[in-house]
mmCIF file of C-alpha atoms in Angstrom:
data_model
loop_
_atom_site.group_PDB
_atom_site.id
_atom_site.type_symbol
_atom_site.label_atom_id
_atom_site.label_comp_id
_atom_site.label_asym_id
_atom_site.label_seq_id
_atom_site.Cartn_x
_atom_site.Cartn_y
_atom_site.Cartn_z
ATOM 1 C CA UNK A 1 0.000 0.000 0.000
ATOM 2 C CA UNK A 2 1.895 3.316 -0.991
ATOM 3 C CA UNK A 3 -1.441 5.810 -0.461
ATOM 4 C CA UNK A 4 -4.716 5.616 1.355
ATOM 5 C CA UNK A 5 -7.086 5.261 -1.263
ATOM 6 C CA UNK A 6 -10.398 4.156 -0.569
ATOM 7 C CA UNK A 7 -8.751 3.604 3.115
ATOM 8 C CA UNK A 8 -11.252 4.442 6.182
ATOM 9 C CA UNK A 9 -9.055 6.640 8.675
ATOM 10 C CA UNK A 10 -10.442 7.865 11.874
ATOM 11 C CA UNK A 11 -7.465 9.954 14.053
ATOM 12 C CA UNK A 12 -7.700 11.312 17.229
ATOM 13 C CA UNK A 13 -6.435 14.116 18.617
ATOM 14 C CA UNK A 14 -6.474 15.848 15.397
ATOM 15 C CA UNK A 15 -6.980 19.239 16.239
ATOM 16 C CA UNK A 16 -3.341 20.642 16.538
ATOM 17 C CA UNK A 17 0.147 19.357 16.413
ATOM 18 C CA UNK A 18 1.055 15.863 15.025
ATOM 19 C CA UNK A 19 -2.930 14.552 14.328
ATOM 20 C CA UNK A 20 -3.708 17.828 12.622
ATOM 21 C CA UNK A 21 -0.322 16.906 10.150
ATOM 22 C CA UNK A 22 -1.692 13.465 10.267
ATOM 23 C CA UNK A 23 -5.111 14.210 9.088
ATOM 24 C CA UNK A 24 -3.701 16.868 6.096
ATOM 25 C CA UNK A 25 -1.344 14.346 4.566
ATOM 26 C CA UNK A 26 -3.152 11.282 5.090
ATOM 27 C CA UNK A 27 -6.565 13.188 3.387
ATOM 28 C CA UNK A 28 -3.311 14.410 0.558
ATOM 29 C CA UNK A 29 -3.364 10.680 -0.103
ATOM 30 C CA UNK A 30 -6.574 9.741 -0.222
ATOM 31 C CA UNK A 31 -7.911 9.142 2.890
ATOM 32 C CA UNK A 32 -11.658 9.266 3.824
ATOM 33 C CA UNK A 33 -11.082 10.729 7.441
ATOM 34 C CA UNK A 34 -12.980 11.167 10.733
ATOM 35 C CA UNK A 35 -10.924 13.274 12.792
ATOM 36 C CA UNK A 36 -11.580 13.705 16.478
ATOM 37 C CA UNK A 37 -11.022 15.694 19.443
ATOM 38 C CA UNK A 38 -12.319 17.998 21.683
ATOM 39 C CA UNK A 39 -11.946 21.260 20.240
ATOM 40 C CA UNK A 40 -14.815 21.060 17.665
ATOM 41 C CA UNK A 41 -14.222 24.767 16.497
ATOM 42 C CA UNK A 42 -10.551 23.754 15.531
ATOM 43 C CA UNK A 43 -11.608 20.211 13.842
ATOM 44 C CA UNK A 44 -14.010 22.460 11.577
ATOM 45 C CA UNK A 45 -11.195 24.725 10.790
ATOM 46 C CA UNK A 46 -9.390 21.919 9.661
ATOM 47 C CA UNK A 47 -11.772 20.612 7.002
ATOM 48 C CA UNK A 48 -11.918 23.767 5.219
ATOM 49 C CA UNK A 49 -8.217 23.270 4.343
ATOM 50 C CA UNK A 50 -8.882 20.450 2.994
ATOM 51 C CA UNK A 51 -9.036 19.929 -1.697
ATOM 52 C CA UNK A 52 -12.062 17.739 -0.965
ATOM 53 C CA UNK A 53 -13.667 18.575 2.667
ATOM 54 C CA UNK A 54 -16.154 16.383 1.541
ATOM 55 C CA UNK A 55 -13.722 13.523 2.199
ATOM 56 C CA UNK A 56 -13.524 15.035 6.175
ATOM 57 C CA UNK A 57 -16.352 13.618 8.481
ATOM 58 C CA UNK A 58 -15.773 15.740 11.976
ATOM 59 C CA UNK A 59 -16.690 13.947 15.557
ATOM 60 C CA UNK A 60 -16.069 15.684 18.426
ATOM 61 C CA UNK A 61 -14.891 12.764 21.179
ATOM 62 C CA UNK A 62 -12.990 13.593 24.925
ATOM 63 C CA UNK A 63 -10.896 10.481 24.958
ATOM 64 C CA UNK A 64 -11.707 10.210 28.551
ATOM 65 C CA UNK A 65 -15.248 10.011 28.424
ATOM 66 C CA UNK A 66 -15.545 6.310 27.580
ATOM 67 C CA UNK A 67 -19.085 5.901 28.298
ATOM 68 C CA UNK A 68 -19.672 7.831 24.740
ATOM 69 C CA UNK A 69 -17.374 5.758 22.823
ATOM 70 C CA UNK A 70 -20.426 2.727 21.701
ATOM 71 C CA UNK A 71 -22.422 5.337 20.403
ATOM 72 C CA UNK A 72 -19.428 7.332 18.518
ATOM 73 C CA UNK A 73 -17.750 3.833 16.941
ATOM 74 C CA UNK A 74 -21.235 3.506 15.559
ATOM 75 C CA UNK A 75 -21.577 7.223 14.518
ATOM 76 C CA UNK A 76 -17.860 6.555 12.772
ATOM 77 C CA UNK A 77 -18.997 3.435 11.082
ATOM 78 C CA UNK A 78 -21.657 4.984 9.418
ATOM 79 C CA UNK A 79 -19.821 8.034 8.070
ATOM 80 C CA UNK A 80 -18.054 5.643 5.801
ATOM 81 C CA UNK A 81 -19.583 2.253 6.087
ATOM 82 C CA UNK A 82 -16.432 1.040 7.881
ATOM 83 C CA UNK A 83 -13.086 1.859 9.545
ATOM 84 C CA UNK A 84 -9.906 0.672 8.191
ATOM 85 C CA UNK A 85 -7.330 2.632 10.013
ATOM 86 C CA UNK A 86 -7.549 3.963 13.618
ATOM 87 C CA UNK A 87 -5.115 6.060 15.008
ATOM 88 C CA UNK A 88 -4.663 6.541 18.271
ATOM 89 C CA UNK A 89 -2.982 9.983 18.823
ATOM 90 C CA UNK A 90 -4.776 11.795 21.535
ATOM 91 C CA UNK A 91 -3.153 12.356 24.482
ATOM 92 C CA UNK A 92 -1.807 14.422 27.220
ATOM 93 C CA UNK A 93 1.969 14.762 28.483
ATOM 94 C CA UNK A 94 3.646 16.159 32.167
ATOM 95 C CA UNK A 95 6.584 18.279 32.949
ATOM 96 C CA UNK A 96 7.321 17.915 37.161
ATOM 97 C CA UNK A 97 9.564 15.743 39.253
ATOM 98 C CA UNK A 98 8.348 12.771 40.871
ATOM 99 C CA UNK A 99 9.172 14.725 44.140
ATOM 100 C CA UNK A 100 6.874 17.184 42.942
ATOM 101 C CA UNK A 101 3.835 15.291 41.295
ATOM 102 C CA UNK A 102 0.647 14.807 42.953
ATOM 103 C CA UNK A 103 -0.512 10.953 42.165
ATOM 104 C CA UNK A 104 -3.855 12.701 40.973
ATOM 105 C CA UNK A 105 -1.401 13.710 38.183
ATOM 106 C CA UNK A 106 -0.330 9.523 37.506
ATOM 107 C CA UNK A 107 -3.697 9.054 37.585
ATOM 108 C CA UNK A 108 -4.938 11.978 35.006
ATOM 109 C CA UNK A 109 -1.981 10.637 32.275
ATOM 110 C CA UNK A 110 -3.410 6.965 32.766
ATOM 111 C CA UNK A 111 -7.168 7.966 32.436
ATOM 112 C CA UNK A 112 -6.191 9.522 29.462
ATOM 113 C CA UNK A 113 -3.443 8.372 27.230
ATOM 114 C CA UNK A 114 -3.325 4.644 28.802
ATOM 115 C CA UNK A 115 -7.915 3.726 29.232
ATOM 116 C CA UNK A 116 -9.069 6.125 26.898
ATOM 117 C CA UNK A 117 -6.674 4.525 24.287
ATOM 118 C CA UNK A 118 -7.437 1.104 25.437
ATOM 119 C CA UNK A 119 -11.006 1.569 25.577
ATOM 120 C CA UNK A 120 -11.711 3.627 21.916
ATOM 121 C CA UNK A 121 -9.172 0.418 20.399
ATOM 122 C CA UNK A 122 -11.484 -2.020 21.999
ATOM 123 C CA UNK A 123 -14.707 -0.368 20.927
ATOM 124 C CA UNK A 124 -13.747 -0.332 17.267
ATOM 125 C CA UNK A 125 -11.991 -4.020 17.427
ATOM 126 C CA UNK A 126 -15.245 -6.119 16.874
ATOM 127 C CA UNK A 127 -16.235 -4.024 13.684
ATOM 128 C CA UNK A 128 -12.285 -4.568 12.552
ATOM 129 C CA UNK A 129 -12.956 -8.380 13.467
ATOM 130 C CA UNK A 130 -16.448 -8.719 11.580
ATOM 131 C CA UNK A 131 -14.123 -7.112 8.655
ATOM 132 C CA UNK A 132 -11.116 -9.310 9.041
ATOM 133 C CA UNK A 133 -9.296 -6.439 8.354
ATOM 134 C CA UNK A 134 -7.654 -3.364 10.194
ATOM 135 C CA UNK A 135 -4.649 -1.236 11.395
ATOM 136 C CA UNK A 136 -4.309 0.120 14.319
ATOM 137 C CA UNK A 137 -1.300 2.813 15.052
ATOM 138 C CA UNK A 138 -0.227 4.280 18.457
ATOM 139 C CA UNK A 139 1.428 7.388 18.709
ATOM 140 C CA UNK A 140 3.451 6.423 21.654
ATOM 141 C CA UNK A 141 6.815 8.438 22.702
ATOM 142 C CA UNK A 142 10.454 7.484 23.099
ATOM 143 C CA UNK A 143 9.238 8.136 26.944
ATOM 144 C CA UNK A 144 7.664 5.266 26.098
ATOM 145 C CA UNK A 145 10.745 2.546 25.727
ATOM 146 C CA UNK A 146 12.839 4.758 28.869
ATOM 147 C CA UNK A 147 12.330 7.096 31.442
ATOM 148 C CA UNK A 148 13.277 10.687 31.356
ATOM 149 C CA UNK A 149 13.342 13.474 33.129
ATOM 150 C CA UNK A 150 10.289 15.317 34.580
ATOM 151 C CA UNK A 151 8.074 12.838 32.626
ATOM 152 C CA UNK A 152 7.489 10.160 35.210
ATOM 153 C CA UNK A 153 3.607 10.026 34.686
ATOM 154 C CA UNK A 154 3.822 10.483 31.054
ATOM 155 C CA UNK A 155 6.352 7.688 30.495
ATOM 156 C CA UNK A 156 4.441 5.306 32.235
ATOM 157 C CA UNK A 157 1.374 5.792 30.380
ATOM 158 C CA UNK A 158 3.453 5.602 27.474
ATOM 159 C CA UNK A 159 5.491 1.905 28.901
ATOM 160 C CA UNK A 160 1.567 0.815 29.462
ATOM 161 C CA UNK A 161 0.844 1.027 26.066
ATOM 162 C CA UNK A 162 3.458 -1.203 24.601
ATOM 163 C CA UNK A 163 2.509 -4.224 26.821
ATOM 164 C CA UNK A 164 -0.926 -3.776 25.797
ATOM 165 C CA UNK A 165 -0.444 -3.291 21.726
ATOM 166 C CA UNK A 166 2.590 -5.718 21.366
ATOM 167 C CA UNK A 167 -0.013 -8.069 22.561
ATOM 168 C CA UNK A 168 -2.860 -7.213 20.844
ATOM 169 C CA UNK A 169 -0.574 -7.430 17.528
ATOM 170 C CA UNK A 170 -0.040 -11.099 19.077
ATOM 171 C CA UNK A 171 -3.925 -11.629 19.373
ATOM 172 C CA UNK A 172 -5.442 -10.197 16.290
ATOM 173 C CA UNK A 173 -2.894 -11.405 14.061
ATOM 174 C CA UNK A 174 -5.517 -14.259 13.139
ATOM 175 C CA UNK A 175 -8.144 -11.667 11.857
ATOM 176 C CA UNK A 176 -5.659 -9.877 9.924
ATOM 177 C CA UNK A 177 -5.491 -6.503 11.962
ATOM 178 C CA UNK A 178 -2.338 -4.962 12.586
ATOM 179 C CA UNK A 179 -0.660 -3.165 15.041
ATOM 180 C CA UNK A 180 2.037 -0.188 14.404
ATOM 181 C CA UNK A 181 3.734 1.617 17.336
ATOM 182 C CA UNK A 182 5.035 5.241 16.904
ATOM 183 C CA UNK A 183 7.818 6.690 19.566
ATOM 184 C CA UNK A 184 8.574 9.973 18.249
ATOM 185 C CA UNK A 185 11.088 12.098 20.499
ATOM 186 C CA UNK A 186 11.147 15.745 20.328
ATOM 187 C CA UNK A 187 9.041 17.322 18.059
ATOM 188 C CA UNK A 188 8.379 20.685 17.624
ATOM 189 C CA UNK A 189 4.728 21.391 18.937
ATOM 190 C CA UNK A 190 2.705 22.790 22.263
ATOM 191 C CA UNK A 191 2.296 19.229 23.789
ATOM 192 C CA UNK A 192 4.789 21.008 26.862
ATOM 193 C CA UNK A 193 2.588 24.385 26.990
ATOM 194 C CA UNK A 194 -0.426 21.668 27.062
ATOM 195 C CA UNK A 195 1.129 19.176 29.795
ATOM 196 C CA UNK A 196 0.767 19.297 33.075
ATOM 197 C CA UNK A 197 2.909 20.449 36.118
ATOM 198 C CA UNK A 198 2.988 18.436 39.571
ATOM 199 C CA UNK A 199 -0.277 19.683 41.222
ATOM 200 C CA UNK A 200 -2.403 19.184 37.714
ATOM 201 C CA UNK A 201 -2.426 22.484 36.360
ATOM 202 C CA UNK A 202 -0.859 23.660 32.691
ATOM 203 C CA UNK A 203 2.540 23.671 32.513
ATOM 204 C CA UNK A 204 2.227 26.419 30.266
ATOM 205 C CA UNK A 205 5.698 26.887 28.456
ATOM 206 C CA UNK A 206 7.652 25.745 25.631
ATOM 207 C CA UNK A 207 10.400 23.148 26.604
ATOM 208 C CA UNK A 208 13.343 23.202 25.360
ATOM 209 C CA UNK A 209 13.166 19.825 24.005
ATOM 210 C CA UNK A 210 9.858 20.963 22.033
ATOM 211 C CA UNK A 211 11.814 24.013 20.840
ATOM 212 C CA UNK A 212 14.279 22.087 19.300
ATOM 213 C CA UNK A 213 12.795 19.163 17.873
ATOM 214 C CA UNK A 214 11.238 17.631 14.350
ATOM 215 C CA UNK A 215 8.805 19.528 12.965
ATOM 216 C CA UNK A 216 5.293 18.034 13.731
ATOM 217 C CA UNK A 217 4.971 17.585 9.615
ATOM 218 C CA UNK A 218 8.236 16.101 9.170
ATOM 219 C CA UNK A 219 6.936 13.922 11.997
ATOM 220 C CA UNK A 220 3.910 12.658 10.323
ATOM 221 C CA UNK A 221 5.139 12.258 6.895
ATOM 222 C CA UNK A 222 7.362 9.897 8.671
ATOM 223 C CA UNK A 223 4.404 7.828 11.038
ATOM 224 C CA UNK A 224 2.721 7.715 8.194
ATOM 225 C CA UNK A 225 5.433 6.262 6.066
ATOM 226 C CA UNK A 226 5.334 3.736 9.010
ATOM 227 C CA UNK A 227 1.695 2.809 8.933
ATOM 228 C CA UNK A 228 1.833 2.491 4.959
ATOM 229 C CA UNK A 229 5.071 0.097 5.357
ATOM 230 C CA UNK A 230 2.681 -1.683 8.253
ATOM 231 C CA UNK A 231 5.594 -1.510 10.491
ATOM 232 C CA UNK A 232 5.247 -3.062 14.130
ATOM 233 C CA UNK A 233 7.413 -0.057 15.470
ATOM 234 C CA UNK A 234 9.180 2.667 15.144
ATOM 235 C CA UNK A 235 11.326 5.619 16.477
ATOM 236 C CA UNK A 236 10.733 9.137 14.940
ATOM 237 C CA UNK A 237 13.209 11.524 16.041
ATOM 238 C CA UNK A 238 16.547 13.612 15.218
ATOM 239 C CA UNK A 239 20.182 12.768 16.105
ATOM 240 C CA UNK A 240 20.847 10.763 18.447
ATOM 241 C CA UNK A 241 16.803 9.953 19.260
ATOM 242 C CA UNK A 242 17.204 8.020 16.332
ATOM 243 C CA UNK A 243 19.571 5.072 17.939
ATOM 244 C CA UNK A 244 18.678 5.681 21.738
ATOM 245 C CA UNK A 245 16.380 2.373 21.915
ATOM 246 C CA UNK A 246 19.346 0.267 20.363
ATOM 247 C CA UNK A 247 21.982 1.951 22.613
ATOM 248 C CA UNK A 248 20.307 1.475 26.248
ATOM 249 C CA UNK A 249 20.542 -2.627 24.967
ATOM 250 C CA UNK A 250 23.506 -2.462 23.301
ATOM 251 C CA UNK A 251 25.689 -0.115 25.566
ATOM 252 C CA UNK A 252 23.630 0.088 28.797
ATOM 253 C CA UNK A 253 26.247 1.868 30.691
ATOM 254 C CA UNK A 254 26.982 4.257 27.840
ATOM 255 C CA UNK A 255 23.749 5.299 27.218
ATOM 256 C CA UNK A 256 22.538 6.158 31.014
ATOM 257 C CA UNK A 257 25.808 8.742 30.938
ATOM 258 C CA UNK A 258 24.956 10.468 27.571
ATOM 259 C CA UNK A 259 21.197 10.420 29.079
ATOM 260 C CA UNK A 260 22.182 12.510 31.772
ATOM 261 C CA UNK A 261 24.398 14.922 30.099
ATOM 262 C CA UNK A 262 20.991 15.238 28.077
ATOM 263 C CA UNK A 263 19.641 16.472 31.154
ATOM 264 C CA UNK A 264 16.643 19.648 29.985
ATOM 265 C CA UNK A 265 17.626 22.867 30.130
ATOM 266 C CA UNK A 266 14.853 24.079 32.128
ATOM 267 C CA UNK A 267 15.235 21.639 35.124
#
C-alpha cells in the first residue's frame, strides 16, 4: 500500500500538532477521514483546508469520556460504512519531578493516554474483526521505551501502552489486523505548553526539548510512512533519538551517561 485510497481513517487528537499533520497528509493521499477531538471549532477549521472537505467527516470525542465511545464507533462506522485505520494519537503529556507530582497527576496521564486509548481500540476491534481487516497505530513516545526526566507520569502511560499493543498485535494477528507503534522524540509542537505540572495544572511553556525538535509535519510524513510500510514499530526523532532504543541494549552503561548529560535545560 503506498497511499490511502479508498482507506477508512479515523485519528484522534487531530486538532493541533502531530494529528492535525496526520489528518492533512493522510486526506493528501486519499484518505476518507474522521478526525476527532475535543476542540470542535478547531476540527471544523481543519476541514476547510482540505481539496475535498467532503472527504472530512468531523466527531467531536474527549478520549476520557468512555461511556460515549459505543455510540461514537457507531456514529464513525456509518460516516463511511467502515473503519480501516484507527489512530490513536490523543493524548496528554507532564513536565514535574516525581518529588513534585501529585498521584492525581499519575492518575490523570493513565485515564487519558493509557484507558481512553485502550477503551476507543477495543470499541472499534469487533467491527475490525467482523471485517477481518484493520490497522491500528499508536502514537506512543520514546518516553515510552525509557524514562526521562520530569516525565514520570507520562512515560508510564506511554510503557503501558506497549505491553498492551505488542499483545494485541499477538492476538489479532488471526483476523488480519495490525498493530504499528510510533515513539517519536522531540518534536516541535505545544504538547509542553499543554502538559501538566505536579499539582495538575498547565505547565504552560515551551520546553526546550519541544523548541528544538522535528517539525510536527516532518513527523507525520514519517508515522505515516510507518503505517503504509505496516511496520510493528518505530522511532521518529533527530540525532541521536534516532539510535537511543538500540543503545540502552547495546551499551547500557553508555547510554545512562549520555542520558544525563541530556539532562533539559529548564530543570
Amino acid at each position: 500500500m503506498r497511499n490511502f485510497q479508498n482507506t477508512c481513517i479515523w485519528i484522534t487528537g487531530a486538532s493541533s500538532g502531530i494529528g492535525r499533520e496526520l489528518a492533512l497528509q493522510m486526506a493528501t493521499l486519499g484518505g476518507k477521514l474522521i478526525v476527532s477531538a475535543r476542540n470542535e471549532q478547531a476540527l471544523n477549521q481543519l476541514k476547510t483546508e482540505l481539496a475535498f472537505p467532503e472527504k472530512m467527516y468531523v466527531l467531536p470525542l474527549d478520549i476520557t469520556e468512555i461511556d460515549t465511545f459505543p455510540a461514537k464507533v457507531k456514529e464513525a462506522e456509518a460516516a463511511y460504512g467502515r473503519i480501516d485505520l484507527l489512530v490513536n494519537n490523543a493524548g496528554l503529556s507532564q513536565r514535574s519531578l516525581v518529588s513534585e507530582t501529585d498521584l492525581s497527576v499519575h492518575r490523570k496521564l493513565m485515564e487519558t493516554n493509557y484507558f481512553g486509548t485502550v477503551a476507543l481500540t477495543q470499541a472499534v476491534l469487533p467491527l475490525m474483526r467482523k471485517q477481518q481487516a484493520g490497522h491500528i497505530s499508536v502514537t506512543s513516545s520514546l518516553a515510552g521505551k525509557f524514562g526521562f526526566y520530569q516525565r514520570a507520569a507520562y512515560a508510564a502511560s506511554k510503557f503501558a501502552l506497549h505491553g498492551y499493543f505488542e499483545t494485541l498485535r499477538l492476538e489479532e494477528e488471526a483476523h488480519n489486523i495490525k498493530v504499528t507503534l510510533l515513539c517519536p522524540g522531540g518534536i516541535r509542537t505545544n504538547i509542553s505548553k499543554n502538559a501538566l505540572d505536579g499539582k495538575g495544572k498547565p505547565y504552560g511553556r515551551m520546553s526546550s526539548l519541544q523548541e528544538e525538535g522535528m517539525p510536527a509535519d516532518q513527523c507525520a510524513k514519517e508515522m505515516i510512512n510507518a503505517v503504509l510500510q505496516e511496520k510493528k514499530e518505530v522511532v521518529i526523532g533527530q540525532g541521536m533519538e534516532n539510535i537511543s532504543v538500540k543503545l540502552k541494549g547495546w551499551w547500557p552503561g553508555l547510554f545512562w551517561k549520555l542520558l544525563k548529560k541530556n539532562k533539559p535545560k529548564d530543570i
